[in-house]
mmCIF file of C-alpha atoms in Angstrom:
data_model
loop_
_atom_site.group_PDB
_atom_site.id
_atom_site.type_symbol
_atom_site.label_atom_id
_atom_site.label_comp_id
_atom_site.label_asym_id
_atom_site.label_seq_id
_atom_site.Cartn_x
_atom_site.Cartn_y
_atom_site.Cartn_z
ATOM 1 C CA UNK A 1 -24.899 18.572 -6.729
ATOM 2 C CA UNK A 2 -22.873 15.465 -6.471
ATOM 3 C CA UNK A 3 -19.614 15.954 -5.026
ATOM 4 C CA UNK A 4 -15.936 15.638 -6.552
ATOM 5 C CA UNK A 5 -12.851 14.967 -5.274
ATOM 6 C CA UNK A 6 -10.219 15.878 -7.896
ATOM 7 C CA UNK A 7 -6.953 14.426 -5.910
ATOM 8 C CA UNK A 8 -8.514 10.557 -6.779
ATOM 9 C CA UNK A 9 -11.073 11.342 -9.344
ATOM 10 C CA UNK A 10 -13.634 10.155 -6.480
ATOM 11 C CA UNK A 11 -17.262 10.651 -6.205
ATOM 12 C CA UNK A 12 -18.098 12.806 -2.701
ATOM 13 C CA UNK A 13 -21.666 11.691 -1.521
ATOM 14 C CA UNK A 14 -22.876 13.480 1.785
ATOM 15 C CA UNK A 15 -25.397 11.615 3.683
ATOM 16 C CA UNK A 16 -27.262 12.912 7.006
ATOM 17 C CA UNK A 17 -28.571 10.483 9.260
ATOM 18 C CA UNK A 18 -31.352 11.811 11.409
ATOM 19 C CA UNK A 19 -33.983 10.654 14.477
ATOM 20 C CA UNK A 20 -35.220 11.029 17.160
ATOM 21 C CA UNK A 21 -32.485 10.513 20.340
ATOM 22 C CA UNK A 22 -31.761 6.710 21.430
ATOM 23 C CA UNK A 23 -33.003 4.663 18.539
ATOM 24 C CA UNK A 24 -29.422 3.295 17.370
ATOM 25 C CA UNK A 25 -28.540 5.750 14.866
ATOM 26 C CA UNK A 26 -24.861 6.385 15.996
ATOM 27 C CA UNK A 27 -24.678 2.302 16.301
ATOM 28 C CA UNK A 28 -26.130 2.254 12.414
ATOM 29 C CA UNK A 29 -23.201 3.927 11.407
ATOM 30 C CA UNK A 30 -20.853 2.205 13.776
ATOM 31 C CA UNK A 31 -21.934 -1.120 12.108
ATOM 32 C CA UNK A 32 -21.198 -0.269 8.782
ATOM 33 C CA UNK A 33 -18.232 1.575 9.034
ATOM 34 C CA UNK A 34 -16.068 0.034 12.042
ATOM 35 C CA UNK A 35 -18.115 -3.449 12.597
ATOM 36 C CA UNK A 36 -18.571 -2.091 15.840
ATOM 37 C CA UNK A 37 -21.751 -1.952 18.375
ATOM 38 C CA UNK A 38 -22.463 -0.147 21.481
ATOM 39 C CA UNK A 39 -24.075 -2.036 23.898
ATOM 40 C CA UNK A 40 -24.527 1.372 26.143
ATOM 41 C CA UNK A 41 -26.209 4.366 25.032
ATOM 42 C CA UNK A 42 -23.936 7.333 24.318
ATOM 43 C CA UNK A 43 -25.880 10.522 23.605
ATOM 44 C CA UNK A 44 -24.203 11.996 19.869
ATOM 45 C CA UNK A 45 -24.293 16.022 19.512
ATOM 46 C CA UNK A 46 -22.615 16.107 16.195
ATOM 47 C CA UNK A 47 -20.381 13.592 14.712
ATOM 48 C CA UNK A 48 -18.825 13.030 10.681
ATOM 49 C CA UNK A 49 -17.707 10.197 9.592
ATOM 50 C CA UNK A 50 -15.977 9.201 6.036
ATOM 51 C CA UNK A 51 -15.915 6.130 4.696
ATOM 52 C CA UNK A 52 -13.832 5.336 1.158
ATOM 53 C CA UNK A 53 -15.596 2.722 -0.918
ATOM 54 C CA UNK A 54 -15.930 1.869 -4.252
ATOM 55 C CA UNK A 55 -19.497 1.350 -5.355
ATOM 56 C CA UNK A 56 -20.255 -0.643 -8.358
ATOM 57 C CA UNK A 57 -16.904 0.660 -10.326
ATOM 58 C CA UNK A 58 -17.155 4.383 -8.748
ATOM 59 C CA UNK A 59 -14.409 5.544 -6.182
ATOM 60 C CA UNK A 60 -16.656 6.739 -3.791
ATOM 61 C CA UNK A 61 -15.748 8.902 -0.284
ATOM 62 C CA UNK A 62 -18.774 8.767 1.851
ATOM 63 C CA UNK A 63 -19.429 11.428 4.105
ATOM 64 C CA UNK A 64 -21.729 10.580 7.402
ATOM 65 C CA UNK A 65 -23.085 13.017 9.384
ATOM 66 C CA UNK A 66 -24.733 11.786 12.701
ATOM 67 C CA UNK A 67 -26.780 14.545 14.066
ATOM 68 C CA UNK A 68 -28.340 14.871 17.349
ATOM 69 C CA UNK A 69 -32.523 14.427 17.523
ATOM 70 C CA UNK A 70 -33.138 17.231 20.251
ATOM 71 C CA UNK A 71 -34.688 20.077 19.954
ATOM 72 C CA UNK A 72 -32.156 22.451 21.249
ATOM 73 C CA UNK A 73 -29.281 20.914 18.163
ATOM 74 C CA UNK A 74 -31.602 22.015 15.683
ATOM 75 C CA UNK A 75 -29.075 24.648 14.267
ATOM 76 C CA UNK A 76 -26.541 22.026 14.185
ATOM 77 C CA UNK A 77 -28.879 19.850 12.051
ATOM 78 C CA UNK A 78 -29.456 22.731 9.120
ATOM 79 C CA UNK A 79 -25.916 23.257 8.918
ATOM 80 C CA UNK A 80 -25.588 19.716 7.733
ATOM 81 C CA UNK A 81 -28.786 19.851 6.364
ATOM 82 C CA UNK A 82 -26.903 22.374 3.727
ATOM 83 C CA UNK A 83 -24.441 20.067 2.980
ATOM 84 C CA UNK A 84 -26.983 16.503 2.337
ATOM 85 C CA UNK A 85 -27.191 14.839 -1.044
ATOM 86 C CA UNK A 86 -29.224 12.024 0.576
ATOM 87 C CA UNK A 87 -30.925 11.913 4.478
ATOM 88 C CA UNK A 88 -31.548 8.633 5.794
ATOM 89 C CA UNK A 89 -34.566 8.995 8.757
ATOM 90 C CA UNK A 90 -34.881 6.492 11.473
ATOM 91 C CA UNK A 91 -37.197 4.646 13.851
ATOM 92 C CA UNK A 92 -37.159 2.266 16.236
ATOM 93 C CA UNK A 93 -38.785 -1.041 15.599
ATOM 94 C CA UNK A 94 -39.549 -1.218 19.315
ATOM 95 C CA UNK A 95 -41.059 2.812 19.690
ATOM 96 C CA UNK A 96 -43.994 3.774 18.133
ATOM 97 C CA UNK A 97 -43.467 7.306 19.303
ATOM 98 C CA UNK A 98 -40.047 7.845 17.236
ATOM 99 C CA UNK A 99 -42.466 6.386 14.114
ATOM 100 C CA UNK A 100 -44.784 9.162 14.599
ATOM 101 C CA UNK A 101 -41.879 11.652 14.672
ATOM 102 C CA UNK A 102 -41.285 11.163 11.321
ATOM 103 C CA UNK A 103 -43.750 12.440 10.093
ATOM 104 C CA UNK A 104 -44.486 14.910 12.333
ATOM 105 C CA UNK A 105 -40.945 16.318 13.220
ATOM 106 C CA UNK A 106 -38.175 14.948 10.768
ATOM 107 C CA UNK A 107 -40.186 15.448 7.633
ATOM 108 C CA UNK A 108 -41.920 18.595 8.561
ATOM 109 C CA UNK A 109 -37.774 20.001 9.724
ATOM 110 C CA UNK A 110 -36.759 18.523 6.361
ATOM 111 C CA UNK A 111 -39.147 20.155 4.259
ATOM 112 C CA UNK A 112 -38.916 23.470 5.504
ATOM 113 C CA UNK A 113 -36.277 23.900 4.101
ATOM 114 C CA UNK A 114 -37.154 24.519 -0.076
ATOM 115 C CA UNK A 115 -33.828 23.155 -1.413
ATOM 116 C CA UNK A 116 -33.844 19.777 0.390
ATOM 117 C CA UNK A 117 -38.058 18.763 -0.996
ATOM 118 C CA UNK A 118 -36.063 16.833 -3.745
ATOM 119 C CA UNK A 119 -33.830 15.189 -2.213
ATOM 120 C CA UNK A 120 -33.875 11.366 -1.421
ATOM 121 C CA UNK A 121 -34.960 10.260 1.487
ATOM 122 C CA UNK A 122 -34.656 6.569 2.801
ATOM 123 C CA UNK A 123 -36.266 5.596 5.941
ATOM 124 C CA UNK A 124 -35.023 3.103 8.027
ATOM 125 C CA UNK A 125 -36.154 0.490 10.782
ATOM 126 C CA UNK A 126 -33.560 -0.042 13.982
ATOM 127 C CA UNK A 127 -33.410 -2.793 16.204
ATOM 128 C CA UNK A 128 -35.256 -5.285 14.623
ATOM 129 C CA UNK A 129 -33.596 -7.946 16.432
ATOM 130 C CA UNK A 130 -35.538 -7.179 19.058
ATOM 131 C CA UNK A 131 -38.838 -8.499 17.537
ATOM 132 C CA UNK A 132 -37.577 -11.755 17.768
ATOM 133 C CA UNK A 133 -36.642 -11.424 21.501
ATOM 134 C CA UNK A 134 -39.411 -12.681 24.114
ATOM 135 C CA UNK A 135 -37.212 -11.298 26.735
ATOM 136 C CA UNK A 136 -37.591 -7.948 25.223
ATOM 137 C CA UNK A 137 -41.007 -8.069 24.033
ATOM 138 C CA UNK A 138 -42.325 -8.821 27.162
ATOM 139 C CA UNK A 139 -40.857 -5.923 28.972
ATOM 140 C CA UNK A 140 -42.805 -4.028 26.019
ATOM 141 C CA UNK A 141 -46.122 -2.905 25.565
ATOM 142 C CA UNK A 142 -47.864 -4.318 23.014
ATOM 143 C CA UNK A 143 -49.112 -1.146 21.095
ATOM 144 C CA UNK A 144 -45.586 0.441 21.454
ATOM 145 C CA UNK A 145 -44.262 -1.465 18.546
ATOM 146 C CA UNK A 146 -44.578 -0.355 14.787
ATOM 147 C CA UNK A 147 -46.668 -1.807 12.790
ATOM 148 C CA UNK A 148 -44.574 -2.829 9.851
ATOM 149 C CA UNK A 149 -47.527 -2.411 7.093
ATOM 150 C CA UNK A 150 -48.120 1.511 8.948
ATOM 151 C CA UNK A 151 -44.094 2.208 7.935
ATOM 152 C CA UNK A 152 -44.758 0.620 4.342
ATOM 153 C CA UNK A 153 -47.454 2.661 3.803
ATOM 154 C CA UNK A 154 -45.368 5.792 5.071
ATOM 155 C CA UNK A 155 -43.204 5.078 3.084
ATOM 156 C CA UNK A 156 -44.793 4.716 -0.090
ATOM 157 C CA UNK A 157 -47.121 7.756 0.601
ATOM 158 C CA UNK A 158 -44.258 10.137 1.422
ATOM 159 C CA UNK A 159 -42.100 9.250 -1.419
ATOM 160 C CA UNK A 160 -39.068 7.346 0.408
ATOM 161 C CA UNK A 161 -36.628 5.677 -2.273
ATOM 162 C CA UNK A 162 -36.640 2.807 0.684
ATOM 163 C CA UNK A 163 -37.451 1.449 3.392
ATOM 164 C CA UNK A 164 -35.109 -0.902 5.073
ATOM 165 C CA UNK A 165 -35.141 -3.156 8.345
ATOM 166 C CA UNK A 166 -32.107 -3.268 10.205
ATOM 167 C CA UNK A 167 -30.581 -4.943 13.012
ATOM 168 C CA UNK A 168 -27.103 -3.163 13.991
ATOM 169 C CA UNK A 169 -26.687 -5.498 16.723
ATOM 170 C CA UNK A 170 -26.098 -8.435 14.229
ATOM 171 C CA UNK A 171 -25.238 -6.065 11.230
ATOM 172 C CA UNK A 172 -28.830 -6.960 8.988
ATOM 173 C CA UNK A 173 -29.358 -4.717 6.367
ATOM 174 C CA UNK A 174 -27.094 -2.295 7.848
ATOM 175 C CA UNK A 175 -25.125 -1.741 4.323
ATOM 176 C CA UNK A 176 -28.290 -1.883 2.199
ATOM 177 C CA UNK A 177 -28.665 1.237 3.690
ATOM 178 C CA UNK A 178 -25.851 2.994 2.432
ATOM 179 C CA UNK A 179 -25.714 1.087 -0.728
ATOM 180 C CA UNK A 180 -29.661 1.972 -1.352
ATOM 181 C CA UNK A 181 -28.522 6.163 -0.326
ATOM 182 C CA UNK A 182 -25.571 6.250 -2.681
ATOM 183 C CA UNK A 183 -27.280 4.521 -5.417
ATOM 184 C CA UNK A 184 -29.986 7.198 -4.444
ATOM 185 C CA UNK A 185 -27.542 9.990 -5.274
ATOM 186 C CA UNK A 186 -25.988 8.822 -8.178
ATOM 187 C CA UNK A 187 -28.927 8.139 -9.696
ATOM 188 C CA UNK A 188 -30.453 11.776 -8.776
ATOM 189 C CA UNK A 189 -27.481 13.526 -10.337
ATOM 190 C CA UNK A 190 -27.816 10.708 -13.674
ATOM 191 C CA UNK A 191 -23.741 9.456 -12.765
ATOM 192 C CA UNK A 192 -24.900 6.168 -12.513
ATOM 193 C CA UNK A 193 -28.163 3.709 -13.697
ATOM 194 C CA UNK A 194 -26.320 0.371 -12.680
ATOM 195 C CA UNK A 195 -28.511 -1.678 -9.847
ATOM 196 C CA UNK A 196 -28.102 -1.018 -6.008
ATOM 197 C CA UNK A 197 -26.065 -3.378 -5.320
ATOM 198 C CA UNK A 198 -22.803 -1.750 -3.980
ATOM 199 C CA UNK A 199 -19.318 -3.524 -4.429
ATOM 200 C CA UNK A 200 -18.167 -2.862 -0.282
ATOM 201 C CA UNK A 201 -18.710 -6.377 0.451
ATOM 202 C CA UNK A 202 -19.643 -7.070 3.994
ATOM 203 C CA UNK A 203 -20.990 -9.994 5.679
ATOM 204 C CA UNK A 204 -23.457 -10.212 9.230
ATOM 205 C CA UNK A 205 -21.529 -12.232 11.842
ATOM 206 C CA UNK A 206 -21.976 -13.101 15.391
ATOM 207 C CA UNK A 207 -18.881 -14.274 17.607
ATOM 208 C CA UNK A 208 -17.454 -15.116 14.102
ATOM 209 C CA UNK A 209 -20.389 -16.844 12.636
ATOM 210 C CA UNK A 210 -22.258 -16.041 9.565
ATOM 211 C CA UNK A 211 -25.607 -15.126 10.005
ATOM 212 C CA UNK A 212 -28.714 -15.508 7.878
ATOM 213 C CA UNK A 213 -30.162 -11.992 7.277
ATOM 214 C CA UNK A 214 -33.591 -11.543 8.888
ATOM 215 C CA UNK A 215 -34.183 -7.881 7.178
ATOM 216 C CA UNK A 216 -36.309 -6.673 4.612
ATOM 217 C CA UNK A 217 -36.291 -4.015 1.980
ATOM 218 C CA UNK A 218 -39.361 -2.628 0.842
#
């Protein structure tokens, strides 16, 4: 059930963000709350975040929980599993192997548990930047990137309200994201039926300079 906070009148959404380890989740967040990025990896065991925004006329406090992807924090992950309203699932652009987890971990952890099979689910792309760098590409093996029509079709056939390309890096999509899971929630619990749009206005910059988005939402 949607969430209330009764001090502001403000709508409590909890999201869960999980994946499998070292895909960018932690920098996902990072990007849309702080308009920060990591450039090292730092391993996440259990982290919450809260975010106040107003979406689309609703007061809105956003809880983030950004959960560890190994095995042995599993316990952690169903003790915020408890609390979801909404769990985003990510891949890496770059890894086909974290695509295949989907399916075959995050869903299959997700599902076992009987009062999370109707809750939204939005999968999203990391590090899509890095298509676009020949630097990086080369240094990659050819079949270890995701084929982007493979996630569509994941998508579609295992009911995802979205899926959404991303680039933390330079901020793409990044708030699409949590604009696309809130709307998801509201419109689950019939609070809201406006569009997705979200009123937390951000915009991608590099060094200061506005950036054309290179994401897509499917």
């Amino acid at each position: 059930m949607l969430g209330n906070n009764d001090e502001n009148n403000s709508e409590v959404v909890n999201l869960v963000i999980v994946g499998d380890p070292g895909i960018g989740k932690t920098n996902l967040i990072l990007s849309y709350a702080q308009d920060q990025f990591m450039a090292e990896y730092m391993p996440t065991v259990f982290d919450h975040y809260f975010s106040e925004i107003e979406y689309n006329g609703h007061p809105t406090n956003l809880e983030i929980w950004d959960l560890s992807g190994k095995d042995e924090h599993q316990s952690l992950r169903k003790f915020a599993y408890s609390k979801a309203q909404v769990i985003v699932v990510c891949f890496s652009m770059m890894d086909n192997k974290t695509f295949k987890s989907v399916q075959q971990k995050w869903l299959r952890e997700i599902r076992a548990d009987d009062k999370l099979k109707s809750i939204p689910l939005v999968l999203v792309a990391t590090k899509c930047d890095m298509l676009e760098d020949l630097d990086t590409l080369e240094s990659f093996h050819t079949n270890n990137k995701v084929d982007l029509q493979q996630a569509k079709n994941l998508a579609d056939f295992e009911g995802f309200v979205k899926l959404i390309e991303t680039s933390s890096l330079f901020g793409d999509c990044v708030k699409n994201v949590f604009d696309e899971a809130i709307y998801a929630v509201l419109k689950n619990n019939q609070k809201f039926g406006g569009s997705q749009s979200g009123n937390r206005n951000k915009k991608n910059k590099v060094d200061g300079n506005e950036k054309e988005k290179k994401c897509e939402i499917f």
